[in-house]
C-alpha cells in the first residue's frame, strides 16, 4: 500500500484545518436555513480526512475516491463512512450513485481531465447543497489551462488536468442547473486563498444550492444567462 506521507504532512493539515472551518460553518448555516444535510458525499476524498470530520458532526458519509489504495486506507481511518472507488473522468455520467443531501468537493476539480463534465456529474449526485473548493488560474474570462499532474497520490489519476478561471467555474456551475450560487467573501486563514502583488489567489470556494440559503461568509452571485442569444457559436 502507498504511503500517505503527503496527505499527513504539516502543509496538508494546515490547509485542511482552514478549509474545515469553512465547511463546518456552511453546514451549520445550511441546517439553520432549514435544508437537510443528513447524507453527504465526499468527492475525491483521499484517505478520508474530511469524510471523518463530516461523520463526526453527524452526517452519513459516502466517500468517492479514484485510487483503490486510498479507498482502503479511508476504510481503516474512517470505518464509519462508506468508501467507494470511483473515477470522475472514467465513470459513466448516466449511471451514478444516488443523490445525497450535501456534497463536499474539496481539492478535486483541478485534478480532473474534464472538470465541466465532472461538475455536472457531481451536481446530479447532489440533492440540496454542494460546497466546492478548487484551485483556479488567473484571468477575468472563461478560460482553462491544461497542466501536467505530478505523479503522486494526491494528484490526478490521468497525466493531464484542466484548471479553470473563477468565471469559468461559475459558468460551469450555471451549466449544472443549480439555481443559487454563493461565493466566499470572508478571509480564509491560508495564503492560497489570498492575493498579493507576488501571487494571485490560487484557490476559491463556492456554495451552490437548489433553494436559497443564508450563509454568513458568502455573497450571492447572479446565475446570469450568457448575454448573446447565440452564445454557443464560435
Ligand atoms: C488533492 S487530493 C484532495 C483530497 C481531499 N479531498 C482534500 O481536499 O484534502 C485529490 C484527491 O482526488 C483523487 N483523484 C484524482 N483524480 C481523480 C479522479 N479522476 N476521480 C476520483 N478521484 C480522483 C486523488 O486520488 C486524491 O485523493
Coordinates of C-alpha atoms and ligand atoms in Angstrom, one line a residue:
X1 CA 0.0 0.0 0.0
X2 CA 1.2 3.5 -0.9
X3 CA 2.2 5.9 1.9
X4 CA 0.0 8.8 2.9
X5 CA 3.0 10.9 3.9
X6 CA 1.9 13.8 1.7
X7 CA -1.7 13.7 3.0
X8 CA -0.4 13.7 6.5
X9 CA 2.3 16.4 6.0
X10 CA 2.0 19.7 8.1
X11 CA 1.3 21.7 4.9
X12 CA -1.6 19.5 4.0
X13 CA -3.1 19.5 7.6
X14 CA -2.7 23.3 7.8
X15 CA -4.9 23.9 4.7
X16 CA -7.3 21.1 5.8
X17 CA -7.9 22.9 9.1
X18 CA -8.5 26.2 7.3
X19 CA -11.0 24.6 4.8
X20 CA -12.7 22.6 7.5
X21 CA -13.6 25.8 9.4
X22 CA -15.4 27.0 6.2
X23 CA -17.2 23.6 5.7
X24 CA -18.4 23.5 9.4
X25 CA -19.8 27.0 9.2
X26 CA -21.5 26.3 5.9
X27 CA -23.1 23.1 7.3
X28 CA -24.3 25.0 10.3
X29 CA -25.8 27.8 8.2
X30 CA -27.4 25.4 5.8
X31 CA -29.1 23.5 8.6
X32 CA -30.3 26.8 10.2
X33 CA -31.8 27.7 6.8
X34 CA -34.0 24.5 7.2
X35 CA -32.2 22.5 4.5
X36 CA -31.4 18.8 5.2
X37 CA -27.8 17.7 5.3
X38 CA -28.2 14.2 6.8
X39 CA -26.5 12.4 4.0
X40 CA -23.3 13.5 2.3
X41 CA -20.7 12.8 -0.4
X42 CA -17.0 13.5 -0.1
X43 CA -15.8 13.7 -3.7
X44 CA -12.2 12.8 -4.2
X45 CA -11.9 12.0 -0.6
X46 CA -8.3 10.8 -0.4
X47 CA -7.8 8.8 2.8
X48 CA -10.8 10.4 4.4
X49 CA -9.7 13.4 6.5
X50 CA -12.9 15.4 5.6
X51 CA -15.1 12.2 5.5
X52 CA -14.2 11.5 9.1
X53 CA -15.0 15.1 10.2
X54 CA -18.3 15.1 8.4
X55 CA -19.2 11.9 10.1
X56 CA -18.1 13.2 13.5
X57 CA -20.6 16.1 13.2
X58 CA -23.4 13.7 12.4
X59 CA -23.5 13.2 8.7
X60 CA -23.9 9.8 7.0
X61 CA -20.9 9.9 4.6
X62 CA -20.3 8.2 1.2
X63 CA -16.7 8.9 0.0
X64 CA -15.8 8.6 -3.7
X65 CA -12.1 8.3 -4.4
X66 CA -10.4 7.3 -7.6
X67 CA -7.4 5.4 -6.1
X68 CA -8.2 2.0 -4.7
X69 CA -5.3 2.1 -2.1
X70 CA -6.6 5.4 -0.7
X71 CA -10.1 3.9 -0.5
X72 CA -8.7 1.0 1.6
X73 CA -6.8 3.5 3.8
X74 CA -10.0 5.6 4.2
X75 CA -11.9 2.5 5.3
X76 CA -9.3 2.0 8.1
X77 CA -9.2 5.7 9.1
X78 CA -12.9 6.4 8.9
X79 CA -14.6 3.0 9.3
X80 CA -18.0 4.6 9.9
X81 CA -18.0 6.1 6.4
X82 CA -18.7 4.2 3.2
X83 CA -15.8 4.3 0.7
X84 CA -16.1 3.5 -3.0
X85 CA -13.6 3.6 -5.8
X86 CA -14.9 6.0 -8.4
X87 CA -13.1 7.8 -11.2
X88 CA -14.8 11.0 -12.2
X89 CA -13.0 11.1 -15.6
X90 CA -13.8 7.4 -16.4
X91 CA -17.2 6.9 -14.9
X92 CA -20.4 6.7 -16.9
X93 CA -22.2 10.0 -16.4
X94 CA -25.6 8.3 -16.8
X95 CA -25.0 5.6 -14.1
X96 CA -24.3 7.5 -10.9
X97 CA -24.7 6.6 -7.2
X98 CA -28.0 8.0 -5.8
X99 CA -28.2 11.7 -4.8
X100 CA -27.4 12.7 -1.3
X101 CA -28.3 15.9 0.6
X102 CA -24.9 17.5 0.8
X103 CA -21.7 17.2 -1.3
X104 CA -18.2 18.3 -0.4
X105 CA -16.0 18.8 -3.4
X106 CA -12.7 19.9 -1.9
X107 CA -9.4 19.6 -3.8
X108 CA -10.7 17.5 -6.7
X109 CA -11.9 19.6 -9.6
X110 CA -8.4 20.9 -10.7
X111 CA -7.1 17.3 -10.8
X112 CA -9.6 16.2 -13.5
X113 CA -9.2 16.0 -17.3
X114 CA -12.8 17.1 -17.7
X115 CA -13.9 19.3 -14.9
X116 CA -17.0 20.5 -16.7
X117 CA -18.4 17.0 -17.2
X118 CA -17.4 16.0 -13.7
X119 CA -19.1 19.0 -12.2
X120 CA -22.3 18.0 -13.9
X121 CA -22.0 14.5 -12.5
X122 CA -21.4 15.9 -9.0
X123 CA -24.5 18.1 -9.4
X124 CA -26.6 15.1 -10.4
X125 CA -25.4 13.4 -7.2
X126 CA -26.4 16.4 -5.0
X127 CA -29.9 16.8 -3.8
X128 CA -29.6 20.1 -1.9
X129 CA -26.3 21.8 -1.5
X130 CA -22.7 21.4 -2.8
X131 CA -19.6 23.0 -1.3
X132 CA -16.8 23.4 -3.9
X133 CA -13.2 24.3 -3.3
X134 CA -10.8 24.4 -6.2
X135 CA -7.5 25.9 -7.5
X136 CA -8.0 28.4 -10.2
X137 CA -5.9 30.2 -12.9
X138 CA -5.8 34.0 -13.0
X139 CA -7.9 35.8 -15.6
X140 CA -11.3 37.5 -15.9
X141 CA -12.7 35.5 -18.8
X142 CA -13.9 31.9 -19.1
X143 CA -10.6 30.1 -19.8
X144 CA -9.0 26.8 -18.9
X145 CA -5.3 25.7 -18.9
X146 CA -4.1 22.2 -19.4
X147 CA -1.5 21.3 -16.8
X148 CA 0.7 18.3 -16.2
X149 CA -0.1 16.5 -13.0
X150 CA 2.7 15.4 -10.5
X151 CA 3.0 11.6 -10.2
X152 CA 1.9 11.2 -6.6
X153 CA -1.2 10.0 -4.8
X154 CA -2.6 13.5 -4.0
X155 CA -2.8 14.3 -7.7
X156 CA -4.9 13.4 -10.8
X157 CA -5.2 9.9 -11.9
X158 CA -4.6 10.9 -15.5
X159 CA -1.3 12.7 -16.5
X160 CA -3.1 15.9 -17.5
X161 CA -5.7 18.1 -15.8
X162 CA -7.6 21.2 -16.8
X163 CA -7.7 24.2 -14.4
X164 CA -10.4 26.9 -14.9
X165 CA -10.6 30.6 -14.1
X166 CA -13.1 31.7 -11.5
X167 CA -15.5 32.8 -14.2
X168 CA -15.2 29.5 -16.0
X169 CA -16.0 27.7 -12.7
X170 CA -19.1 29.9 -12.2
X171 CA -20.2 29.3 -15.8
X172 CA -19.7 25.6 -15.3
X173 CA -21.9 25.8 -12.2
X174 CA -24.6 27.6 -14.2
X175 CA -24.5 24.7 -16.7
X176 CA -25.1 22.2 -13.9
X177 CA -28.5 23.6 -13.2
X178 CA -28.2 24.9 -9.7
X179 CA -30.4 27.9 -9.1
X180 CA -28.4 29.6 -6.3
X181 CA -24.7 30.3 -6.2
X182 CA -22.7 31.9 -3.4
X183 CA -19.0 32.9 -3.3
X184 CA -16.9 33.2 -0.2
X185 CA -16.3 36.7 0.9
X186 CA -14.7 36.2 4.3
X187 CA -10.9 35.8 4.7
X188 CA -9.6 32.2 4.9
X189 CA -6.6 31.6 7.1
X190 CA -4.3 30.2 4.4
X191 CA -2.1 32.0 1.8
X192 CA -3.6 30.1 -1.2
X193 CA -6.8 31.9 -0.6
X194 CA -5.2 35.4 -0.5
X195 CA -3.9 37.5 -3.3
X196 CA -0.8 39.7 -3.1
X197 CA 1.4 41.6 -5.6
X198 CA 3.6 38.5 -6.0
X199 CA 0.9 35.8 -6.0
X200 CA -2.6 35.6 -7.4
X201 CA -5.4 34.0 -5.3
X202 CA -4.8 30.3 -6.2
X203 CA -8.0 28.8 -4.6
X204 CA -11.6 29.8 -4.2
X205 CA -14.7 28.4 -2.5
X206 CA -18.3 28.4 -3.7
X207 CA -21.6 27.0 -2.4
X208 CA -24.3 26.0 -4.9
X209 CA -27.9 25.2 -3.9
X210 CA -31.3 24.2 -5.1
X211 CA -33.0 26.6 -2.7
X212 CA -32.0 30.0 -1.2
X213 CA -29.9 29.8 1.9
X214 CA -28.4 32.3 4.4
X215 CA -24.6 31.9 4.5
X216 CA -22.8 34.4 6.8
X217 CA -19.4 34.2 5.0
X218 CA -20.7 34.1 1.4
X219 CA -22.3 36.6 -1.0
X220 CA -24.9 35.5 -3.6
X221 CA -23.9 35.7 -7.3
X222 CA -26.3 36.1 -10.2
X223 CA -26.6 33.0 -12.3
X224 CA -26.9 35.0 -15.4
X225 CA -27.8 33.6 -18.8
X226 CA -25.0 34.3 -21.3
X227 CA -25.5 37.8 -22.9
X228 CA -25.8 36.7 -26.6
X229 CA -28.7 34.5 -27.7
X230 CA -26.2 32.6 -30.0
X231 CA -23.6 32.4 -27.2
X232 CA -22.8 28.8 -28.2
X233 CA -21.5 29.9 -31.6
X234 CA -17.7 30.1 -32.0
Ligands
LIG1 C1 -5.6 17.0 -3.6 S1 -6.3 15.4 -3.1 C2 -7.7 16.0 -2.2 C3 -8.1 15.2 -1.1 C4 -9.2 15.8 -0.2 N1 -10.5 16.0 -0.9 C5 -8.8 17.2 0.3 O1 -9.3 18.2 -0.2 O2 -7.8 17.2 1.0 C6 -7.1 14.9 -4.6 C7 -7.7 13.5 -4.5 O3 -8.5 13.3 -5.7 C8 -8.3 12.0 -6.1 N2 -8.5 11.9 -7.5 C9 -7.7 12.4 -8.5 N3 -8.3 12.2 -9.7 C10 -9.5 11.6 -9.5 C11 -10.5 11.1 -10.4 N4 -10.4 11.2 -11.7 N5 -11.6 10.6 -9.8 C12 -11.7 10.5 -8.4 N6 -10.7 10.9 -7.6 C13 -9.6 11.4 -8.1 C14 -6.8 11.7 -5.7 O4 -6.5 10.4 -5.7 C15 -6.7 12.4 -4.4 O5 -7.1 11.6 -3.3

